[in-house]
N, CA, C and O atoms as a DFTB+ gen file, in Angstrom:
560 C
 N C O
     1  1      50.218     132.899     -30.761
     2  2      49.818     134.189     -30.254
     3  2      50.500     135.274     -31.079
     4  3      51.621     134.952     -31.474
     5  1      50.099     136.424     -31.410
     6  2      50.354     137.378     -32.034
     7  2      51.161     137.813     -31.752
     8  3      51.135     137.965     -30.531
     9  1      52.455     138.363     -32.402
    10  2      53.652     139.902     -31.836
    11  2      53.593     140.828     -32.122
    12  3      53.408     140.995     -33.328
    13  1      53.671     141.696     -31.496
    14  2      52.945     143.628     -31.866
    15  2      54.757     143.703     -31.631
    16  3      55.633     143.158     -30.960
    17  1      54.620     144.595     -32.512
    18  2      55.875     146.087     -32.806
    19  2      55.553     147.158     -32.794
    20  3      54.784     147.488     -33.697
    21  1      56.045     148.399     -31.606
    22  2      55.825     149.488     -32.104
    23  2      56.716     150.380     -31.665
    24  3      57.223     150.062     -30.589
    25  1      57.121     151.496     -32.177
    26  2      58.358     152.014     -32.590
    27  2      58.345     153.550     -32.534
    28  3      57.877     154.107     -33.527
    29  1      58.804     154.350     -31.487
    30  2      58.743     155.720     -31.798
    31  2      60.095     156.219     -31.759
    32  3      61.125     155.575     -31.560
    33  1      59.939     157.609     -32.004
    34  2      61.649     158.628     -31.846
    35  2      61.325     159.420     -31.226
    36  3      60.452     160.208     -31.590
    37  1      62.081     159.497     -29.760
    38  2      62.083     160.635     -28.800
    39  2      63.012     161.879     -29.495
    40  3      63.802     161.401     -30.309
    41  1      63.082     162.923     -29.411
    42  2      63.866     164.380     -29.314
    43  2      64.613     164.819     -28.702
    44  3      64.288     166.006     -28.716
    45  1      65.579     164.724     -28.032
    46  2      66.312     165.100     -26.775
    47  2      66.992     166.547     -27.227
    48  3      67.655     166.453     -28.260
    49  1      66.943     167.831     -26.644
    50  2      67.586     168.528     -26.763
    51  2      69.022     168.871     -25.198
    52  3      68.891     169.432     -24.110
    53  1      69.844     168.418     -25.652
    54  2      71.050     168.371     -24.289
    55  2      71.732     169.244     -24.282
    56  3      72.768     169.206     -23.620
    57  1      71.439     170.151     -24.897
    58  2      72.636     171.313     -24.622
    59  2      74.050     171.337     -24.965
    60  3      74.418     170.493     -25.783
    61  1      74.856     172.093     -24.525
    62  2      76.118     172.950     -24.739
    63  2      77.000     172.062     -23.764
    64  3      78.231     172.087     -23.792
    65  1      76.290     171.313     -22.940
    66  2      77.339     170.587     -21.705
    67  2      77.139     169.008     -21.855
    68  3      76.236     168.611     -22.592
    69  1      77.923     168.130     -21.206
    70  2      78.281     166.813     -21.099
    71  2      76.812     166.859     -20.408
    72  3      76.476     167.915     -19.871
    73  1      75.922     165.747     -20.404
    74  2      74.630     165.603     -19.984
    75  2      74.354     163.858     -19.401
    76  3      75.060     162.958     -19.856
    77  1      73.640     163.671     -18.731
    78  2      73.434     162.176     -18.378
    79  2      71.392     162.596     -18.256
    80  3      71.005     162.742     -17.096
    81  1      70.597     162.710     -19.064
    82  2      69.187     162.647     -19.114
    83  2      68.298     161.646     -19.003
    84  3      68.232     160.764     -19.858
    85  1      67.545     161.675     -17.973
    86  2      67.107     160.393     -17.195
    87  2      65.605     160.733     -18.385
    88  3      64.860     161.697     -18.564
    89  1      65.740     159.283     -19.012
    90  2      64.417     158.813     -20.324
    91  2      63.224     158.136     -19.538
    92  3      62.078     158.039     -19.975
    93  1      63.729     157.622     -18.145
    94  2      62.386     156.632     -17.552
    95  2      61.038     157.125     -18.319
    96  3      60.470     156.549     -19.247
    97  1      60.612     158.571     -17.565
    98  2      59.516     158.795     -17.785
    99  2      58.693     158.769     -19.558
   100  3      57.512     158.679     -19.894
   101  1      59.744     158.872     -20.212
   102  2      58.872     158.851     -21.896
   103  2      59.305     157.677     -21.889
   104  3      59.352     157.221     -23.032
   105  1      59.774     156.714     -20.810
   106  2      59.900     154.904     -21.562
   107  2      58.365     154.381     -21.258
   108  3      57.630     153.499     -21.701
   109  1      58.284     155.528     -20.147
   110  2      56.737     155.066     -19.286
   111  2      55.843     155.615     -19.992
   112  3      54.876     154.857     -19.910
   113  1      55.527     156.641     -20.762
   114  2      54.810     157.342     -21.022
   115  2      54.021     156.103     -22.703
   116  3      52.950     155.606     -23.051
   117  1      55.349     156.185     -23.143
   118  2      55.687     155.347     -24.581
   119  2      54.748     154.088     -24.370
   120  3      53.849     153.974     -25.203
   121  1      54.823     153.181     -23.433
   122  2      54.466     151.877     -22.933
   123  2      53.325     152.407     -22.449
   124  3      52.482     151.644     -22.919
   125  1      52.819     153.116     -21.895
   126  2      51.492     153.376     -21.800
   127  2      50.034     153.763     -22.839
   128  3      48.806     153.744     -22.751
   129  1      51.159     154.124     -23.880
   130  2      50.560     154.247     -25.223
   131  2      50.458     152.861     -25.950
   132  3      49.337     152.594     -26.383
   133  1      51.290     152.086     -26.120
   134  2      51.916     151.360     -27.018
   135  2      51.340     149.629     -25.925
   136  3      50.811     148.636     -26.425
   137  1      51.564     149.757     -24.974
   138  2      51.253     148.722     -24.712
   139  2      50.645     148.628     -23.142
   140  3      51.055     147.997     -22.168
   141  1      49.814     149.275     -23.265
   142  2      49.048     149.226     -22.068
   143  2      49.078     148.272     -20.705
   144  3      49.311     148.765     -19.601
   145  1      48.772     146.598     -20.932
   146  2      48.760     145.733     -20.230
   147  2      49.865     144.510     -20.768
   148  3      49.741     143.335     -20.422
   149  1      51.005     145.024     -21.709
   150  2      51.243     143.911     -22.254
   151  2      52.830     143.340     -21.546
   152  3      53.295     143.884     -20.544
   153  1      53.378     142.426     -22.101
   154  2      54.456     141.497     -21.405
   155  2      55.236     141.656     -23.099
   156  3      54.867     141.564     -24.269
   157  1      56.680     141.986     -22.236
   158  2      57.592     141.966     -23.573
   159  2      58.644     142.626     -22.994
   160  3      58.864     142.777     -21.793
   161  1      59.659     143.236     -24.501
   162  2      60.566     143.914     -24.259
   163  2      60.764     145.446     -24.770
   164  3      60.435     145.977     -25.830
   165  1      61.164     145.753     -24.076
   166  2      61.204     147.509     -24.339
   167  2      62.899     147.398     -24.991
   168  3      63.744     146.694     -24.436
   169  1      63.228     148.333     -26.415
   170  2      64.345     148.464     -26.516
   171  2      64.559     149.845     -26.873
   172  3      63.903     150.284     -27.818
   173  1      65.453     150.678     -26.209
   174  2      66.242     151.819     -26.681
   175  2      67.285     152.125     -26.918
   176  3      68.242     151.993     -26.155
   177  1      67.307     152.530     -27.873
   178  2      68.434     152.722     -29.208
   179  2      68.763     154.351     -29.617
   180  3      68.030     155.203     -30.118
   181  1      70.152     154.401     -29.193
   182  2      70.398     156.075     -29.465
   183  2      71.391     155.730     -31.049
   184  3      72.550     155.331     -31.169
   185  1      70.424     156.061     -32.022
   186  2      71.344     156.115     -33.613
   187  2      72.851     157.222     -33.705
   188  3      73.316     157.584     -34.786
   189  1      73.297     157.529     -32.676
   190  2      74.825     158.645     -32.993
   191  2      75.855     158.314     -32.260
   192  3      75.747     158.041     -31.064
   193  1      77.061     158.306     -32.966
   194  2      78.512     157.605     -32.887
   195  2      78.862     158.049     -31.679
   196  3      79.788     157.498     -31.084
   197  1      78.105     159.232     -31.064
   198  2      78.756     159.771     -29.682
   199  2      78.047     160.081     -28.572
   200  3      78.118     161.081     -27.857
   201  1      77.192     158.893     -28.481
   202  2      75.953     158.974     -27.237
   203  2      76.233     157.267     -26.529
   204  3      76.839     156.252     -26.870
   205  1      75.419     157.700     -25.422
   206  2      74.783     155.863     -25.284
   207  2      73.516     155.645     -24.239
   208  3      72.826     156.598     -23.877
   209  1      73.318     154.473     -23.856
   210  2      72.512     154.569     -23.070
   211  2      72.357     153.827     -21.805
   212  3      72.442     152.642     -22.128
   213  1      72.168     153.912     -20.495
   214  2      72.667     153.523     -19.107
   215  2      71.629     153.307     -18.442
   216  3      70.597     153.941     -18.664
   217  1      71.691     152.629     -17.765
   218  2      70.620     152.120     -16.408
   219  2      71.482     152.699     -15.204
   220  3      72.507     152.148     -14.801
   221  1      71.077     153.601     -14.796
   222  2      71.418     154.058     -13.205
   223  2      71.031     154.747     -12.284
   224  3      70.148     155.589     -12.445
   225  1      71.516     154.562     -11.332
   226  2      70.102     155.427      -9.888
   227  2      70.612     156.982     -10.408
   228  3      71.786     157.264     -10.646
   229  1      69.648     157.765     -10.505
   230  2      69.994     159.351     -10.831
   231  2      69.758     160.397      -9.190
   232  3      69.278     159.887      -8.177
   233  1      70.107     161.542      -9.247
   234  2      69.274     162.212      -8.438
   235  2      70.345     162.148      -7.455
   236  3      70.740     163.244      -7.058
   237  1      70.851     161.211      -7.018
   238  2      71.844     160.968      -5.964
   239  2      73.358     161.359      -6.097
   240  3      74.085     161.166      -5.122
   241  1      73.833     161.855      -7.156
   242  2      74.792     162.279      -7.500
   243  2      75.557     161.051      -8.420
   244  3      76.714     161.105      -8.836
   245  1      74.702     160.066      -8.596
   246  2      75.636     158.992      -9.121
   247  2      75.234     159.143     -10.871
   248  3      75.479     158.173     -11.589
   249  1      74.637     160.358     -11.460
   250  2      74.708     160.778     -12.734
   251  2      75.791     161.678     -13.068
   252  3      76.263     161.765     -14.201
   253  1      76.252     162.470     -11.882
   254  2      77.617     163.240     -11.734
   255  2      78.870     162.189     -11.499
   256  3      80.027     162.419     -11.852
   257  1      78.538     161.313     -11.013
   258  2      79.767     160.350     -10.597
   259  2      80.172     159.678     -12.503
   260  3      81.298     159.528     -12.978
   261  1      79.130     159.468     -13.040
   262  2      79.372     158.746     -14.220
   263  2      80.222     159.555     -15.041
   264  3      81.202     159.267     -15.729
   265  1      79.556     160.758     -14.789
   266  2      80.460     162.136     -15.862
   267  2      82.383     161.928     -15.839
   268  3      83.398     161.576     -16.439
   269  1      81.750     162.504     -14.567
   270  2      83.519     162.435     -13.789
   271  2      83.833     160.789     -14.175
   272  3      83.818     160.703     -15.403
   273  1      84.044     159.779     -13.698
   274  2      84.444     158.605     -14.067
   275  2      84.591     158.838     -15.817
   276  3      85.589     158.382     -16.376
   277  1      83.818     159.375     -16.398
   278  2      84.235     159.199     -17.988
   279  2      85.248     160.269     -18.337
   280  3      85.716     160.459     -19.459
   281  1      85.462     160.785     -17.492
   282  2      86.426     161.916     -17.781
   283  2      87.491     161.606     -17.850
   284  3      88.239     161.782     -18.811
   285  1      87.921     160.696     -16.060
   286  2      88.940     159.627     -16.099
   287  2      89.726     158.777     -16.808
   288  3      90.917     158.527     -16.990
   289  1      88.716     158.443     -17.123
   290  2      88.825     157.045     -18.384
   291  2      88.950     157.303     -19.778
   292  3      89.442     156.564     -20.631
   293  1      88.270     158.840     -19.961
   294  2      88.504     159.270     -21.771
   295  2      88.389     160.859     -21.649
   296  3      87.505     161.575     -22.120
   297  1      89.649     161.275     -20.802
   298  2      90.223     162.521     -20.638
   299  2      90.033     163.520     -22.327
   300  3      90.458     163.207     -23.439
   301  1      89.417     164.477     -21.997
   302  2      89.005     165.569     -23.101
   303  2      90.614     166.429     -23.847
   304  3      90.868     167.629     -23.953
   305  1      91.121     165.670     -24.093
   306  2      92.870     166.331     -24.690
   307  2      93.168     165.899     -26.178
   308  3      92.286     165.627     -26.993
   309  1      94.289     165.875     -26.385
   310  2      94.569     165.790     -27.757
   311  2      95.303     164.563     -27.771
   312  3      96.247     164.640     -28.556
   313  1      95.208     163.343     -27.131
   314  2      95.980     161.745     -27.569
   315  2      94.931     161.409     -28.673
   316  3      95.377     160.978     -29.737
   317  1      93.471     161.575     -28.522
   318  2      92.790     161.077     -29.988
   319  2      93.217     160.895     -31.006
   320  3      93.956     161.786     -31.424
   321  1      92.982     159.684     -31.903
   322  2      93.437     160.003     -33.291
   323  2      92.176     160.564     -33.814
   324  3      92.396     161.396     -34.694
   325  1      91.243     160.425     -33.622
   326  2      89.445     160.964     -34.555
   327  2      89.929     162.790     -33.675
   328  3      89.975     163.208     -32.518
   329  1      90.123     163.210     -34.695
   330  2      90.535     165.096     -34.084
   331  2      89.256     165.698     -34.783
   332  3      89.510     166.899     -34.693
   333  1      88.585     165.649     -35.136
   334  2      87.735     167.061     -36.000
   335  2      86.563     167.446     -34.826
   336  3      86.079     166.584     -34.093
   337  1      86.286     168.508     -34.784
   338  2      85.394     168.678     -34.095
   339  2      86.116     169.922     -32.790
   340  3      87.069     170.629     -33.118
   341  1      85.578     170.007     -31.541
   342  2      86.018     170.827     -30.282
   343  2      87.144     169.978     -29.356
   344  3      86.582     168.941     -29.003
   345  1      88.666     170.027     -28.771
   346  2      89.042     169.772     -28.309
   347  2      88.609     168.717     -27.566
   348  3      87.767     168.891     -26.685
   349  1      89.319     167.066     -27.930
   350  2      89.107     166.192     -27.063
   351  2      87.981     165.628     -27.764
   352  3      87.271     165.093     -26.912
   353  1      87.463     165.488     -28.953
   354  2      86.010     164.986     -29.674
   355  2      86.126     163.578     -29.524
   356  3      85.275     162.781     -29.132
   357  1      87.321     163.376     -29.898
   358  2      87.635     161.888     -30.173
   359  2      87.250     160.844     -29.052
   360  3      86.807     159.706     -29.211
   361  1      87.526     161.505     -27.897
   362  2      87.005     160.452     -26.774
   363  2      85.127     160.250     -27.235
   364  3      84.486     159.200     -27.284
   365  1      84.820     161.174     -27.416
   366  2      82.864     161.023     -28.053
   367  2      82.518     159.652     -28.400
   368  3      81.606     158.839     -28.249
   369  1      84.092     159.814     -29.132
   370  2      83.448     158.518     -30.339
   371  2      83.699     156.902     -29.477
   372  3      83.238     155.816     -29.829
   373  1      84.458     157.158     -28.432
   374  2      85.100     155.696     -27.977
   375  2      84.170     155.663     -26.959
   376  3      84.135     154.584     -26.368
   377  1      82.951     157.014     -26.343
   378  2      82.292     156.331     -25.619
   379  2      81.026     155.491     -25.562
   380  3      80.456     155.092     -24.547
   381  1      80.721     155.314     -26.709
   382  2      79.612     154.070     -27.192
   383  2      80.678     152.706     -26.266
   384  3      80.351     152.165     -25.210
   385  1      81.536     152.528     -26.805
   386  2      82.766     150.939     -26.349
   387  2      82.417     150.913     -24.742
   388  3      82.556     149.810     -24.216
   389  1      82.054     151.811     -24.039
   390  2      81.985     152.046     -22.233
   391  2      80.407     152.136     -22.279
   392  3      79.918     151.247     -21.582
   393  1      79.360     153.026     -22.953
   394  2      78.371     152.940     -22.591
   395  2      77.367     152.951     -24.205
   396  3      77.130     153.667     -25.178
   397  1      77.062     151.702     -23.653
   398  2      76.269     151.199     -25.259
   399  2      75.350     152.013     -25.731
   400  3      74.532     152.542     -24.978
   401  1      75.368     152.240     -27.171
   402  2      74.195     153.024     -27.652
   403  2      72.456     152.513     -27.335
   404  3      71.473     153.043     -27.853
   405  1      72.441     151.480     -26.458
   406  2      71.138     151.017     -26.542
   407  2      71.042     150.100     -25.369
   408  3      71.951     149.890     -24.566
   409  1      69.812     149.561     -25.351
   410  2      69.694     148.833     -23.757
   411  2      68.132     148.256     -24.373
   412  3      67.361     148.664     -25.243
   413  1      68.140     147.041     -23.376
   414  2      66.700     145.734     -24.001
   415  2      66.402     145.764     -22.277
   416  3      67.160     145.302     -21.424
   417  1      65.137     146.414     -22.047
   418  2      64.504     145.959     -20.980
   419  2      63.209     145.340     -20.596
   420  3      62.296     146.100     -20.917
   421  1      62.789     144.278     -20.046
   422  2      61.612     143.720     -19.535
   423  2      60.031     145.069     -19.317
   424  3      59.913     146.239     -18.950
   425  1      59.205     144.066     -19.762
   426  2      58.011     144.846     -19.865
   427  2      57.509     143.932     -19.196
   428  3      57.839     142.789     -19.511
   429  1      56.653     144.099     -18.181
   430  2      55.390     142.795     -17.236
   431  2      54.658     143.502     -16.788
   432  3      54.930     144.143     -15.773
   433  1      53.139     143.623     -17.619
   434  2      51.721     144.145     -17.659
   435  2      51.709     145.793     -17.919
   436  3      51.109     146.617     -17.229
   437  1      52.428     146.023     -18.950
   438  2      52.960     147.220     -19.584
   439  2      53.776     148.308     -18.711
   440  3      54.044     149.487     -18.943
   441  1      54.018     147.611     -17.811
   442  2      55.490     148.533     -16.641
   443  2      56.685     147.741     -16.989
   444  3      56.810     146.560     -17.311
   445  1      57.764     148.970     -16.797
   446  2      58.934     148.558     -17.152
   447  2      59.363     148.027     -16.147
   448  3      58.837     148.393     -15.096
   449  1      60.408     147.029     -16.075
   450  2      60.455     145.906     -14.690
   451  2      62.032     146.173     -14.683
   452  3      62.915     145.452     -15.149
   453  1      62.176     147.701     -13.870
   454  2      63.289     148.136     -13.741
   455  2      63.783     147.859     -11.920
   456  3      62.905     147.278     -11.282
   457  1      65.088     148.232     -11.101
   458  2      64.488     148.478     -10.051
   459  2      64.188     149.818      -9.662
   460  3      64.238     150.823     -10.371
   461  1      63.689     149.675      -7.777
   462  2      63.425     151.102      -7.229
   463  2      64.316     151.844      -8.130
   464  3      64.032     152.241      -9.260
   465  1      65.363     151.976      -7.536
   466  2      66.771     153.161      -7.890
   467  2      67.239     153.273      -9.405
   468  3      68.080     154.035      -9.881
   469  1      66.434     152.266     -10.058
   470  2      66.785     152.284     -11.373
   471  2      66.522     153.643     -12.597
   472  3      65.476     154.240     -12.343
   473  1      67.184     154.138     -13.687
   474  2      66.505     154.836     -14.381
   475  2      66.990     154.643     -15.741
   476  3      68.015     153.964     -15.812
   477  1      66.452     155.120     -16.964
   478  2      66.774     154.751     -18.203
   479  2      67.324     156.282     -18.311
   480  3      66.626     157.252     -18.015
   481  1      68.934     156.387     -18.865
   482  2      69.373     157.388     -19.090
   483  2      70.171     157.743     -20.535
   484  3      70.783     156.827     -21.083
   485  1      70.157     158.887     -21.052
   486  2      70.829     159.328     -22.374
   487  2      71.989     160.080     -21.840
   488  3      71.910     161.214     -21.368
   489  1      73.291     159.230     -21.968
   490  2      74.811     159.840     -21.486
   491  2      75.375     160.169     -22.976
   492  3      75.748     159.344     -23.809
   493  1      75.337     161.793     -23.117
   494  2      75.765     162.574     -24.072
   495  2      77.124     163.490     -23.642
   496  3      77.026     164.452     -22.880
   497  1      77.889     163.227     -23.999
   498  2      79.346     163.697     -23.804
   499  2      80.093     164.750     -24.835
   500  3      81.097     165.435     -24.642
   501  1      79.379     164.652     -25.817
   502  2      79.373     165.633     -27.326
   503  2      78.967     166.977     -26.905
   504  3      77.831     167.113     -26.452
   505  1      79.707     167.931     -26.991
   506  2      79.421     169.198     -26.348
   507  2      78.801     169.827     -27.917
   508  3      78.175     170.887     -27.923
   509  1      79.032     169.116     -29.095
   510  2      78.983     170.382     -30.716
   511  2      77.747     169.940     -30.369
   512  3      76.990     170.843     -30.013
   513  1      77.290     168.820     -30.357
   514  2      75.809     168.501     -30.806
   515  2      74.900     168.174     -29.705
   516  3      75.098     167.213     -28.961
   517  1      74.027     168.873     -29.612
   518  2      72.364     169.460     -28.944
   519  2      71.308     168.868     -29.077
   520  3      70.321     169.097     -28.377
   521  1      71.365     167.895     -30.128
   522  2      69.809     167.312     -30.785
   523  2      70.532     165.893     -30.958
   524  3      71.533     165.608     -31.616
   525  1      69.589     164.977     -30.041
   526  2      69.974     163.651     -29.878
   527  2      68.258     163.200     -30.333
   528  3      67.387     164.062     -30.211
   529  1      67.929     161.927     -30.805
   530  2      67.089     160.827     -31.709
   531  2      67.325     159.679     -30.507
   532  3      68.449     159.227     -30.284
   533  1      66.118     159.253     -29.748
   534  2      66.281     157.995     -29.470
   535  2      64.951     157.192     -29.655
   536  3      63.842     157.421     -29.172
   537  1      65.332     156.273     -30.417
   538  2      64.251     155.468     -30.799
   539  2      63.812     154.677     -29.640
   540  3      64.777     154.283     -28.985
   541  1      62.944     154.404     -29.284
   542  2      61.819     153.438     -28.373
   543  2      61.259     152.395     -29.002
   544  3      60.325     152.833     -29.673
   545  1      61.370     151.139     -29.131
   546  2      60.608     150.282     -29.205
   547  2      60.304     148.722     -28.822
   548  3      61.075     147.843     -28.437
   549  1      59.156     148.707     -29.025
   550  2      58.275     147.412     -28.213
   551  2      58.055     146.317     -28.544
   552  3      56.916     146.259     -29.007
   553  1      58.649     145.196     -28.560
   554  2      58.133     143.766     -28.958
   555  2      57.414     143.386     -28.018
   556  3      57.951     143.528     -26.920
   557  1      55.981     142.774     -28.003
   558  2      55.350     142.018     -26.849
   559  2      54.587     141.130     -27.894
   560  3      53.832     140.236     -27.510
């Protein structure tokens, strides 16, 4: 049986602030283009040293809970050794190691086979940079 590939780049513009941007809908939108009825895997991939990407219920405050928890864990100060950039950059870079630049999810009859509460999210913590690239793509 045949394997289709297909491959796009979303745009994200996130602003001036720490951001958690729920992608579901262009994962849905993408797969509706790309693979209408098909069975496979959806993969998204954020290409920059200081992003990543998360599965979590949004809306409920548990996209604010993630913020805060990363704050915790990679406090915005000067212990960094990676310094260039706006106060505290360096944690940017260590948060790919906590939240992966990318995520492989199930496709069954071209819906993403997430759960209810589930969402595909872009956790951007980089306050210099505004313009995030996330690639989308489809093996089925």
């Amino acid at each position: 049986m045949p394997r289709t590939f297909t491959t796009s780049v979303l745009h994200i513009t996130t602003g001036a602030r720490e951001t958690v941007t729920d992608l579901t809908h262009d994962c849905e939108q993408f797969l509706a283009r790309t693979a209408p009825t098909g069975d496979g895997l959806l993969n998204i991939f954020v290409p920059h040293a200081t992003a990543g990407i998360a599965i979590l219920e949004t809306g409920s405050g548990s996209d604010d809970d993630l913020l805060a928890a990363l704050h915790v864990l990679l406090p915005a100060d000067d212990r960094w050794q990676h310094r260039h950039g706006s106060p505290g950059h360096g944690r940017d870079h260590v948060l790919p190691a906590l939240v992966p630049p990318h995520a492989t999810l199930p496709v069954i009859g071209g819906r993403l086979e997430i759960g209810m509460w589930q969402s595909v999210c872009l956790v951007d913590t980089n306050i210099s940079k505004d313009n995030r690239q996330v690639r989308l793509s489809f093996l089925g």
